[in-house]
């Protein structure tokens, strides 16, 4: 079979892959994005897009296109699921280190399509799953696709999720099961939903749930919990999963309008999955990059969702990675292969250095916040409801006060 040859190949057309591709395009560098699905995948429905993510989107030149269709939040309220009372209320109309904060819940399919529309035609190759890779010499990698085709690449960027082929090649250990699961959904209100521009969180009773309006007519919700044998086969079908979530929330002090959001979700608009994270120690010791290969997004830093930073960090990755590789390409391309290989390696090492500690910080903070929010321990529950909820809410805002820089 004939082999294709590419300078840069990105495995995965998720947030990290498309952000990196668009950043490279803005720098005048061509790349090929391999996507295993026949179309863009929008699993998860929506995600909280914090200040740091909008700085990355602005760097990529698409921030205003996202703002136009999504509500700007003014506050975040954390309720105790045990008492129904507000345990913390944090204003989001505040100044950060680099300017005002900005938080919106963005529909994932809209964001992915916006990024993809900015790319030159043919950049994304669909139904192209990376199955394996090997190193020919120090500067060229051979990529084997599931359909039998072969691609030679000088730079390979793994944005291929928690089960990343590229992360495995780099020697990074598999992500760890957290023991928790997450269910997410989207409800549409054609005539308007009536929620204000605010994040509503419900914490305690062994779960964490959130209701987040995306626009005037759509509301995203999430629910994370510790599965147990008593839950039976709840995750076997969407209908059972939704009934399980509603039943759990009805047993707590959750407002009727929040329950209605979940009940209103269409069958196709609910998804459930176990939560995984990469051990922070694995990133302290492990290889984020080697030679002309690196990882980004969930292939680098899978984390539990309490900070709402998984997708935001993926956008940061894309900007930093495009900046580092763009600088390497600007210093000459295609003349001396050995020199070129050294420059690409140095660029990816610079990227890895910039993203390692940021990733470790986010993974660790997300895990600790999740543990405190969902704990049923009497002492932790008391401290959470009386003192810690406000601190945890402020932690979410603080982690978003970060600027990945421009291209």
Tab-separated table of C-alpha atoms in Angstrom:
chain	number	residue	atom	x	y	z
A	1	UNK	CA	0.000	0.000	0.000
A	2	UNK	CA	1.258	3.468	-0.884
A	3	UNK	CA	2.559	5.493	2.055
A	4	UNK	CA	1.544	9.116	2.603
A	5	UNK	CA	4.096	11.580	3.972
A	6	UNK	CA	3.180	14.454	6.313
A	7	UNK	CA	5.162	16.937	8.391
A	8	UNK	CA	2.693	17.050	11.314
A	9	UNK	CA	-0.040	14.530	12.088
A	10	UNK	CA	-2.540	15.101	14.898
A	11	UNK	CA	-4.433	12.046	16.144
A	12	UNK	CA	-7.912	13.097	17.245
A	13	UNK	CA	-10.277	15.913	16.207
A	14	UNK	CA	-11.435	16.825	19.696
A	15	UNK	CA	-10.839	20.147	21.431
A	16	UNK	CA	-7.070	19.713	21.779
A	17	UNK	CA	-6.599	18.389	18.245
A	18	UNK	CA	-8.648	21.091	16.516
A	19	UNK	CA	-7.198	23.877	18.683
A	20	UNK	CA	-3.667	22.751	17.815
A	21	UNK	CA	-4.529	22.448	14.120
A	22	UNK	CA	-6.100	25.908	14.033
A	23	UNK	CA	-3.182	27.428	15.922
A	24	UNK	CA	-0.755	25.902	13.412
A	25	UNK	CA	-2.912	27.144	10.540
A	26	UNK	CA	-2.788	30.674	11.970
A	27	UNK	CA	1.012	30.313	12.070
A	28	UNK	CA	1.083	29.227	8.424
A	29	UNK	CA	1.953	25.597	9.213
A	30	UNK	CA	0.059	22.761	7.544
A	31	UNK	CA	-0.986	19.620	9.411
A	32	UNK	CA	-3.223	16.580	8.999
A	33	UNK	CA	-5.811	15.664	11.651
A	34	UNK	CA	-6.892	12.008	11.881
A	35	UNK	CA	-10.358	11.432	13.348
A	36	UNK	CA	-11.540	7.883	13.993
A	37	UNK	CA	-15.239	8.756	13.681
A	38	UNK	CA	-17.027	9.539	10.381
A	39	UNK	CA	-17.964	12.998	11.751
A	40	UNK	CA	-16.976	15.328	14.573
A	41	UNK	CA	-17.880	13.847	17.959
A	42	UNK	CA	-19.624	15.999	20.549
A	43	UNK	CA	-19.783	13.586	23.506
A	44	UNK	CA	-20.486	15.347	26.782
A	45	UNK	CA	-22.867	17.849	25.146
A	46	UNK	CA	-21.402	20.971	26.761
A	47	UNK	CA	-18.684	22.097	29.119
A	48	UNK	CA	-17.937	25.041	31.356
A	49	UNK	CA	-15.693	27.395	29.436
A	50	UNK	CA	-13.781	29.464	31.958
A	51	UNK	CA	-11.689	32.606	31.656
A	52	UNK	CA	-8.522	30.728	30.702
A	53	UNK	CA	-10.345	28.940	27.860
A	54	UNK	CA	-11.654	32.201	26.413
A	55	UNK	CA	-8.125	33.596	26.437
A	56	UNK	CA	-7.091	30.558	24.393
A	57	UNK	CA	-10.092	30.937	22.051
A	58	UNK	CA	-9.241	34.613	21.564
A	59	UNK	CA	-5.671	33.633	20.717
A	60	UNK	CA	-7.105	31.275	18.075
A	61	UNK	CA	-9.369	34.032	16.719
A	62	UNK	CA	-12.766	32.443	17.488
A	63	UNK	CA	-13.641	33.790	20.957
A	64	UNK	CA	-16.306	36.244	19.773
A	65	UNK	CA	-18.055	33.585	17.678
A	66	UNK	CA	-18.506	31.512	20.834
A	67	UNK	CA	-19.580	34.448	23.021
A	68	UNK	CA	-22.315	35.396	20.589
A	69	UNK	CA	-24.292	32.183	21.262
A	70	UNK	CA	-23.691	31.492	24.972
A	71	UNK	CA	-24.747	33.184	28.216
A	72	UNK	CA	-22.240	35.022	30.399
A	73	UNK	CA	-22.533	33.885	34.031
A	74	UNK	CA	-22.802	36.408	36.837
A	75	UNK	CA	-22.586	34.156	39.875
A	76	UNK	CA	-22.146	30.605	41.133
A	77	UNK	CA	-24.297	29.162	43.942
A	78	UNK	CA	-23.479	25.925	45.771
A	79	UNK	CA	-26.422	24.344	47.628
A	80	UNK	CA	-26.284	21.650	50.290
A	81	UNK	CA	-28.171	18.616	49.015
A	82	UNK	CA	-28.918	17.735	52.643
A	83	UNK	CA	-30.538	21.011	53.695
A	84	UNK	CA	-31.409	22.694	50.404
A	85	UNK	CA	-29.777	25.881	51.687
A	86	UNK	CA	-27.147	27.883	49.806
A	87	UNK	CA	-23.779	26.947	51.314
A	88	UNK	CA	-21.831	29.408	49.163
A	89	UNK	CA	-22.461	32.155	46.656
A	90	UNK	CA	-19.598	33.580	44.599
A	91	UNK	CA	-19.849	36.546	42.264
A	92	UNK	CA	-18.275	35.899	38.870
A	93	UNK	CA	-18.216	39.594	37.973
A	94	UNK	CA	-14.730	39.970	39.400
A	95	UNK	CA	-11.273	40.926	38.219
A	96	UNK	CA	-8.550	38.329	37.865
A	97	UNK	CA	-4.805	38.765	37.538
A	98	UNK	CA	-5.105	39.418	33.808
A	99	UNK	CA	-8.511	41.058	33.546
A	100	UNK	CA	-12.196	40.331	34.212
A	101	UNK	CA	-13.387	36.761	34.618
A	102	UNK	CA	-15.592	35.233	31.941
A	103	UNK	CA	-17.478	31.950	32.345
A	104	UNK	CA	-20.018	30.436	29.953
A	105	UNK	CA	-21.326	26.921	29.366
A	106	UNK	CA	-20.547	26.178	25.720
A	107	UNK	CA	-22.148	23.513	23.561
A	108	UNK	CA	-19.385	21.146	22.548
A	109	UNK	CA	-20.664	20.499	19.033
A	110	UNK	CA	-20.891	24.234	18.341
A	111	UNK	CA	-17.321	24.816	19.511
A	112	UNK	CA	-15.903	21.862	17.576
A	113	UNK	CA	-17.685	22.941	14.401
A	114	UNK	CA	-16.509	26.537	14.845
A	115	UNK	CA	-12.891	25.392	15.133
A	116	UNK	CA	-13.236	22.978	12.198
A	117	UNK	CA	-14.803	25.627	9.948
A	118	UNK	CA	-11.693	27.789	10.315
A	119	UNK	CA	-9.416	25.035	8.966
A	120	UNK	CA	-8.514	24.583	5.292
A	121	UNK	CA	-10.539	21.949	3.466
A	122	UNK	CA	-8.988	18.497	3.763
A	123	UNK	CA	-7.223	19.182	7.077
A	124	UNK	CA	-9.413	16.623	8.887
A	125	UNK	CA	-9.401	13.048	7.600
A	126	UNK	CA	-12.425	11.201	9.010
A	127	UNK	CA	-12.844	7.453	9.614
A	128	UNK	CA	-9.091	7.299	10.195
A	129	UNK	CA	-8.210	5.589	13.463
A	130	UNK	CA	-4.596	5.406	14.589
A	131	UNK	CA	-3.960	1.773	15.523
A	132	UNK	CA	-0.199	1.705	16.144
A	133	UNK	CA	2.988	3.667	15.581
A	134	UNK	CA	6.667	2.893	15.313
A	135	UNK	CA	9.875	4.828	14.915
A	136	UNK	CA	11.874	4.434	11.697
A	137	UNK	CA	14.762	6.536	12.880
A	138	UNK	CA	15.196	9.577	15.077
A	139	UNK	CA	13.127	11.901	12.906
A	140	UNK	CA	10.358	9.908	11.164
A	141	UNK	CA	7.449	7.978	12.680
A	142	UNK	CA	5.358	5.370	10.863
A	143	UNK	CA	1.654	5.486	11.680
A	144	UNK	CA	-0.500	2.431	11.031
A	145	UNK	CA	-4.194	3.159	10.655
A	146	UNK	CA	-7.022	0.716	11.350
A	147	UNK	CA	-7.946	0.608	7.641
A	148	UNK	CA	-4.448	-0.622	6.752
A	149	UNK	CA	-3.113	2.667	5.390
A	150	UNK	CA	0.280	3.992	6.464
A	151	UNK	CA	1.441	7.556	7.068
A	152	UNK	CA	4.995	8.754	7.603
A	153	UNK	CA	5.244	11.805	9.880
A	154	UNK	CA	7.985	13.997	11.296
A	155	UNK	CA	5.823	15.200	14.195
A	156	UNK	CA	3.002	13.203	15.830
A	157	UNK	CA	0.659	14.838	18.325
A	158	UNK	CA	-1.591	12.528	20.327
A	159	UNK	CA	-4.945	14.144	21.054
A	160	UNK	CA	-6.601	10.733	21.023
A	161	UNK	CA	-8.255	10.710	24.446
A	162	UNK	CA	-7.980	8.639	27.608
A	163	UNK	CA	-7.126	5.455	25.678
A	164	UNK	CA	-4.431	7.214	23.673
A	165	UNK	CA	-2.241	5.125	21.381
A	166	UNK	CA	0.344	7.922	21.418
A	167	UNK	CA	0.425	8.131	25.236
A	168	UNK	CA	0.996	4.379	25.362
A	169	UNK	CA	3.858	4.721	22.861
A	170	UNK	CA	5.415	7.402	25.094
A	171	UNK	CA	5.187	5.014	28.051
A	172	UNK	CA	2.606	6.942	30.071
A	173	UNK	CA	0.567	4.610	32.313
A	174	UNK	CA	-3.148	4.137	31.706
A	175	UNK	CA	-5.497	6.564	33.477
A	176	UNK	CA	-6.848	5.397	36.834
A	177	UNK	CA	-10.510	4.696	37.521
A	178	UNK	CA	-11.645	7.197	40.165
A	179	UNK	CA	-14.432	4.963	41.491
A	180	UNK	CA	-16.995	7.548	40.416
A	181	UNK	CA	-19.210	7.861	37.356
A	182	UNK	CA	-20.662	10.874	35.591
A	183	UNK	CA	-23.926	11.356	33.748
A	184	UNK	CA	-24.503	14.394	31.563
A	185	UNK	CA	-27.416	15.677	29.568
A	186	UNK	CA	-28.904	18.579	27.658
A	187	UNK	CA	-32.463	19.899	27.824
A	188	UNK	CA	-34.004	22.200	25.241
A	189	UNK	CA	-36.611	24.859	26.075
A	190	UNK	CA	-37.807	26.374	22.762
A	191	UNK	CA	-39.885	28.991	24.604
A	192	UNK	CA	-37.129	29.810	27.143
A	193	UNK	CA	-36.119	28.123	30.406
A	194	UNK	CA	-36.322	30.941	32.950
A	195	UNK	CA	-32.976	30.256	34.645
A	196	UNK	CA	-30.761	33.223	35.408
A	197	UNK	CA	-27.133	33.635	34.214
A	198	UNK	CA	-25.746	31.518	37.047
A	199	UNK	CA	-24.138	28.161	37.809
A	200	UNK	CA	-26.191	26.072	40.239
A	201	UNK	CA	-24.382	23.304	42.130
A	202	UNK	CA	-25.900	20.716	44.492
A	203	UNK	CA	-23.372	19.023	46.754
A	204	UNK	CA	-23.600	16.194	49.300
A	205	UNK	CA	-25.448	12.896	49.857
A	206	UNK	CA	-22.571	11.183	48.002
A	207	UNK	CA	-23.120	13.053	44.741
A	208	UNK	CA	-22.439	16.338	43.012
A	209	UNK	CA	-24.850	17.803	40.468
A	210	UNK	CA	-24.952	20.967	38.423
A	211	UNK	CA	-27.452	22.877	36.286
A	212	UNK	CA	-25.919	25.298	33.789
A	213	UNK	CA	-27.859	27.264	31.158
A	214	UNK	CA	-25.969	27.435	27.855
A	215	UNK	CA	-28.266	29.879	26.087
A	216	UNK	CA	-31.799	31.235	26.517
A	217	UNK	CA	-33.216	27.930	25.233
A	218	UNK	CA	-30.832	25.154	26.346
A	219	UNK	CA	-29.633	23.898	29.747
A	220	UNK	CA	-26.787	21.485	30.444
A	221	UNK	CA	-26.775	19.283	33.544
A	222	UNK	CA	-24.317	16.891	35.137
A	223	UNK	CA	-24.356	14.374	37.961
A	224	UNK	CA	-21.407	12.482	39.468
A	225	UNK	CA	-21.652	9.753	42.093
A	226	UNK	CA	-20.053	6.629	43.551
A	227	UNK	CA	-21.755	3.595	41.928
A	228	UNK	CA	-22.621	0.715	44.243
A	229	UNK	CA	-24.183	-2.758	43.843
A	230	UNK	CA	-27.450	-1.237	45.064
A	231	UNK	CA	-27.576	0.857	41.896
A	232	UNK	CA	-28.091	-2.333	39.869
A	233	UNK	CA	-27.944	-1.983	36.093
A	234	UNK	CA	-28.633	1.772	36.006
A	235	UNK	CA	-25.890	2.399	33.445
A	236	UNK	CA	-27.184	-0.214	30.983
A	237	UNK	CA	-29.599	2.182	29.276
A	238	UNK	CA	-30.292	5.885	29.018
A	239	UNK	CA	-33.824	5.469	30.420
A	240	UNK	CA	-32.600	3.599	33.514
A	241	UNK	CA	-29.763	6.055	34.005
A	242	UNK	CA	-32.055	9.050	33.886
A	243	UNK	CA	-34.489	7.382	36.313
A	244	UNK	CA	-31.572	6.605	38.634
A	245	UNK	CA	-30.411	10.245	38.642
A	246	UNK	CA	-33.908	11.649	39.175
A	247	UNK	CA	-34.548	9.151	41.987
A	248	UNK	CA	-31.316	10.101	43.772
A	249	UNK	CA	-32.002	13.815	43.436
A	250	UNK	CA	-35.604	13.491	44.608
A	251	UNK	CA	-34.230	11.909	47.777
A	252	UNK	CA	-32.276	15.102	48.415
A	253	UNK	CA	-33.430	18.692	48.743
A	254	UNK	CA	-33.157	19.692	45.079
A	255	UNK	CA	-35.472	22.358	43.566
A	256	UNK	CA	-38.229	21.102	41.251
A	257	UNK	CA	-36.974	23.218	38.337
A	258	UNK	CA	-33.579	21.496	38.520
A	259	UNK	CA	-35.231	18.061	38.434
A	260	UNK	CA	-37.319	19.152	35.451
A	261	UNK	CA	-34.154	19.848	33.453
A	262	UNK	CA	-33.122	16.207	33.790
A	263	UNK	CA	-36.597	14.824	33.122
A	264	UNK	CA	-36.898	17.010	30.036
A	265	UNK	CA	-33.712	15.650	28.407
A	266	UNK	CA	-34.260	13.582	25.285
A	267	UNK	CA	-33.029	9.979	25.295
A	268	UNK	CA	-30.315	10.875	22.791
A	269	UNK	CA	-29.200	13.764	24.999
A	270	UNK	CA	-27.998	11.746	28.017
A	271	UNK	CA	-24.641	10.003	28.386
A	272	UNK	CA	-22.905	8.185	31.239
A	273	UNK	CA	-19.330	7.017	31.784
A	274	UNK	CA	-16.845	6.104	34.542
A	275	UNK	CA	-14.471	8.916	35.505
A	276	UNK	CA	-10.747	8.417	34.984
A	277	UNK	CA	-7.724	10.541	35.821
A	278	UNK	CA	-3.988	10.314	35.273
A	279	UNK	CA	-1.920	10.034	38.400
A	280	UNK	CA	-0.061	13.332	39.005
A	281	UNK	CA	3.038	11.262	39.833
A	282	UNK	CA	2.881	9.735	36.353
A	283	UNK	CA	3.303	13.224	34.900
A	284	UNK	CA	6.106	14.103	37.311
A	285	UNK	CA	8.155	11.160	36.076
A	286	UNK	CA	6.643	10.349	32.685
A	287	UNK	CA	7.372	11.496	29.150
A	288	UNK	CA	4.950	14.061	27.762
A	289	UNK	CA	7.151	14.310	24.694
A	290	UNK	CA	9.949	12.307	23.114
A	291	UNK	CA	11.609	13.032	19.826
A	292	UNK	CA	8.921	14.342	17.505
A	293	UNK	CA	6.019	12.943	19.539
A	294	UNK	CA	3.869	14.484	22.277
A	295	UNK	CA	0.380	14.327	23.813
A	296	UNK	CA	-2.270	16.938	24.606
A	297	UNK	CA	-5.820	17.129	25.949
A	298	UNK	CA	-7.215	14.003	27.612
A	299	UNK	CA	-4.298	11.994	26.251
A	300	UNK	CA	-2.102	14.117	28.541
A	301	UNK	CA	-4.214	15.125	31.539
A	302	UNK	CA	-7.462	13.196	31.954
A	303	UNK	CA	-9.051	14.529	35.134
A	304	UNK	CA	-12.261	14.345	37.126
A	305	UNK	CA	-14.731	17.119	36.200
A	306	UNK	CA	-15.075	19.093	39.452
A	307	UNK	CA	-13.024	22.074	38.240
A	308	UNK	CA	-14.637	22.081	34.799
A	309	UNK	CA	-11.118	22.424	33.383
A	310	UNK	CA	-10.603	19.364	31.171
A	311	UNK	CA	-11.743	21.034	27.948
A	312	UNK	CA	-10.320	24.408	28.974
A	313	UNK	CA	-6.870	22.903	29.554
A	314	UNK	CA	-7.101	21.168	26.159
A	315	UNK	CA	-7.581	24.562	24.482
A	316	UNK	CA	-4.582	25.908	26.422
A	317	UNK	CA	-2.544	22.919	25.206
A	318	UNK	CA	-3.448	23.711	21.597
A	319	UNK	CA	-2.293	27.327	21.787
A	320	UNK	CA	0.998	26.524	23.550
A	321	UNK	CA	1.745	23.619	21.228
A	322	UNK	CA	1.026	25.635	18.077
A	323	UNK	CA	3.194	28.480	19.351
A	324	UNK	CA	6.156	26.199	20.089
A	325	UNK	CA	5.932	24.306	16.775
A	326	UNK	CA	5.276	27.498	14.810
A	327	UNK	CA	8.519	28.949	16.131
A	328	UNK	CA	10.390	25.791	15.102
A	329	UNK	CA	9.000	25.968	11.559
A	330	UNK	CA	9.753	29.679	11.256
A	331	UNK	CA	13.471	28.949	11.625
A	332	UNK	CA	13.619	26.983	8.393
A	333	UNK	CA	12.042	23.831	7.069
A	334	UNK	CA	13.121	20.962	4.874
A	335	UNK	CA	16.802	21.823	4.388
A	336	UNK	CA	18.720	19.739	6.924
A	337	UNK	CA	16.715	16.781	8.260
A	338	UNK	CA	18.873	16.297	11.343
A	339	UNK	CA	18.697	19.977	12.266
A	340	UNK	CA	14.956	19.942	11.576
A	341	UNK	CA	14.476	16.945	13.852
A	342	UNK	CA	16.396	18.659	16.646
A	343	UNK	CA	14.272	21.787	16.315
A	344	UNK	CA	11.012	19.810	16.431
A	345	UNK	CA	12.226	17.855	19.453
A	346	UNK	CA	13.231	21.071	21.231
A	347	UNK	CA	9.861	22.660	20.420
A	348	UNK	CA	7.937	19.767	21.917
A	349	UNK	CA	10.166	19.694	24.990
A	350	UNK	CA	9.433	23.391	25.483
A	351	UNK	CA	5.712	22.622	25.220
A	352	UNK	CA	6.025	19.734	27.701
A	353	UNK	CA	7.871	21.927	30.192
A	354	UNK	CA	5.136	24.573	29.954
A	355	UNK	CA	2.259	22.110	30.387
A	356	UNK	CA	3.580	19.539	32.875
A	357	UNK	CA	3.044	21.444	36.134
A	358	UNK	CA	-0.149	23.104	34.971
A	359	UNK	CA	-1.554	19.626	34.233
A	360	UNK	CA	-0.396	18.219	37.597
A	361	UNK	CA	-1.971	21.155	39.433
A	362	UNK	CA	-5.340	20.781	37.673
A	363	UNK	CA	-5.562	16.991	38.073
A	364	UNK	CA	-4.720	17.176	41.780
A	365	UNK	CA	-7.069	20.063	42.553
A	366	UNK	CA	-9.957	18.437	40.669
A	367	UNK	CA	-9.563	15.190	42.604
A	368	UNK	CA	-9.388	16.908	46.011
A	369	UNK	CA	-12.384	19.159	45.272
A	370	UNK	CA	-14.405	16.148	44.102
A	371	UNK	CA	-13.534	14.127	47.192
A	372	UNK	CA	-14.659	16.919	49.539
A	373	UNK	CA	-17.810	17.735	47.560
A	374	UNK	CA	-19.067	14.152	47.447
A	375	UNK	CA	-17.887	12.831	50.803
A	376	UNK	CA	-20.501	11.430	53.200
A	377	UNK	CA	-18.104	11.597	56.157
A	378	UNK	CA	-19.890	13.460	58.963
A	379	UNK	CA	-16.935	15.720	59.793
A	380	UNK	CA	-16.196	16.592	56.186
A	381	UNK	CA	-19.913	17.126	55.526
A	382	UNK	CA	-20.159	19.569	58.444
A	383	UNK	CA	-17.042	21.483	57.406
A	384	UNK	CA	-18.182	21.532	53.763
A	385	UNK	CA	-21.628	22.916	54.534
A	386	UNK	CA	-20.368	25.478	57.064
A	387	UNK	CA	-16.974	26.583	55.769
A	388	UNK	CA	-15.486	24.724	52.805
A	389	UNK	CA	-18.108	25.269	50.098
A	390	UNK	CA	-17.138	28.891	49.595
A	391	UNK	CA	-13.433	27.967	49.544
A	392	UNK	CA	-14.110	25.239	46.953
A	393	UNK	CA	-16.098	27.653	44.784
A	394	UNK	CA	-13.273	30.176	44.951
A	395	UNK	CA	-10.831	27.414	43.972
A	396	UNK	CA	-12.742	26.885	40.720
A	397	UNK	CA	-12.415	30.582	39.883
A	398	UNK	CA	-8.751	30.736	40.920
A	399	UNK	CA	-7.769	27.799	38.689
A	400	UNK	CA	-9.308	29.637	35.735
A	401	UNK	CA	-7.242	32.784	36.363
A	402	UNK	CA	-4.549	31.698	33.954
A	403	UNK	CA	-3.297	32.966	30.600
A	404	UNK	CA	-1.648	30.555	28.150
A	405	UNK	CA	-0.464	33.481	26.023
A	406	UNK	CA	-0.868	34.266	22.337
A	407	UNK	CA	0.267	32.367	19.265
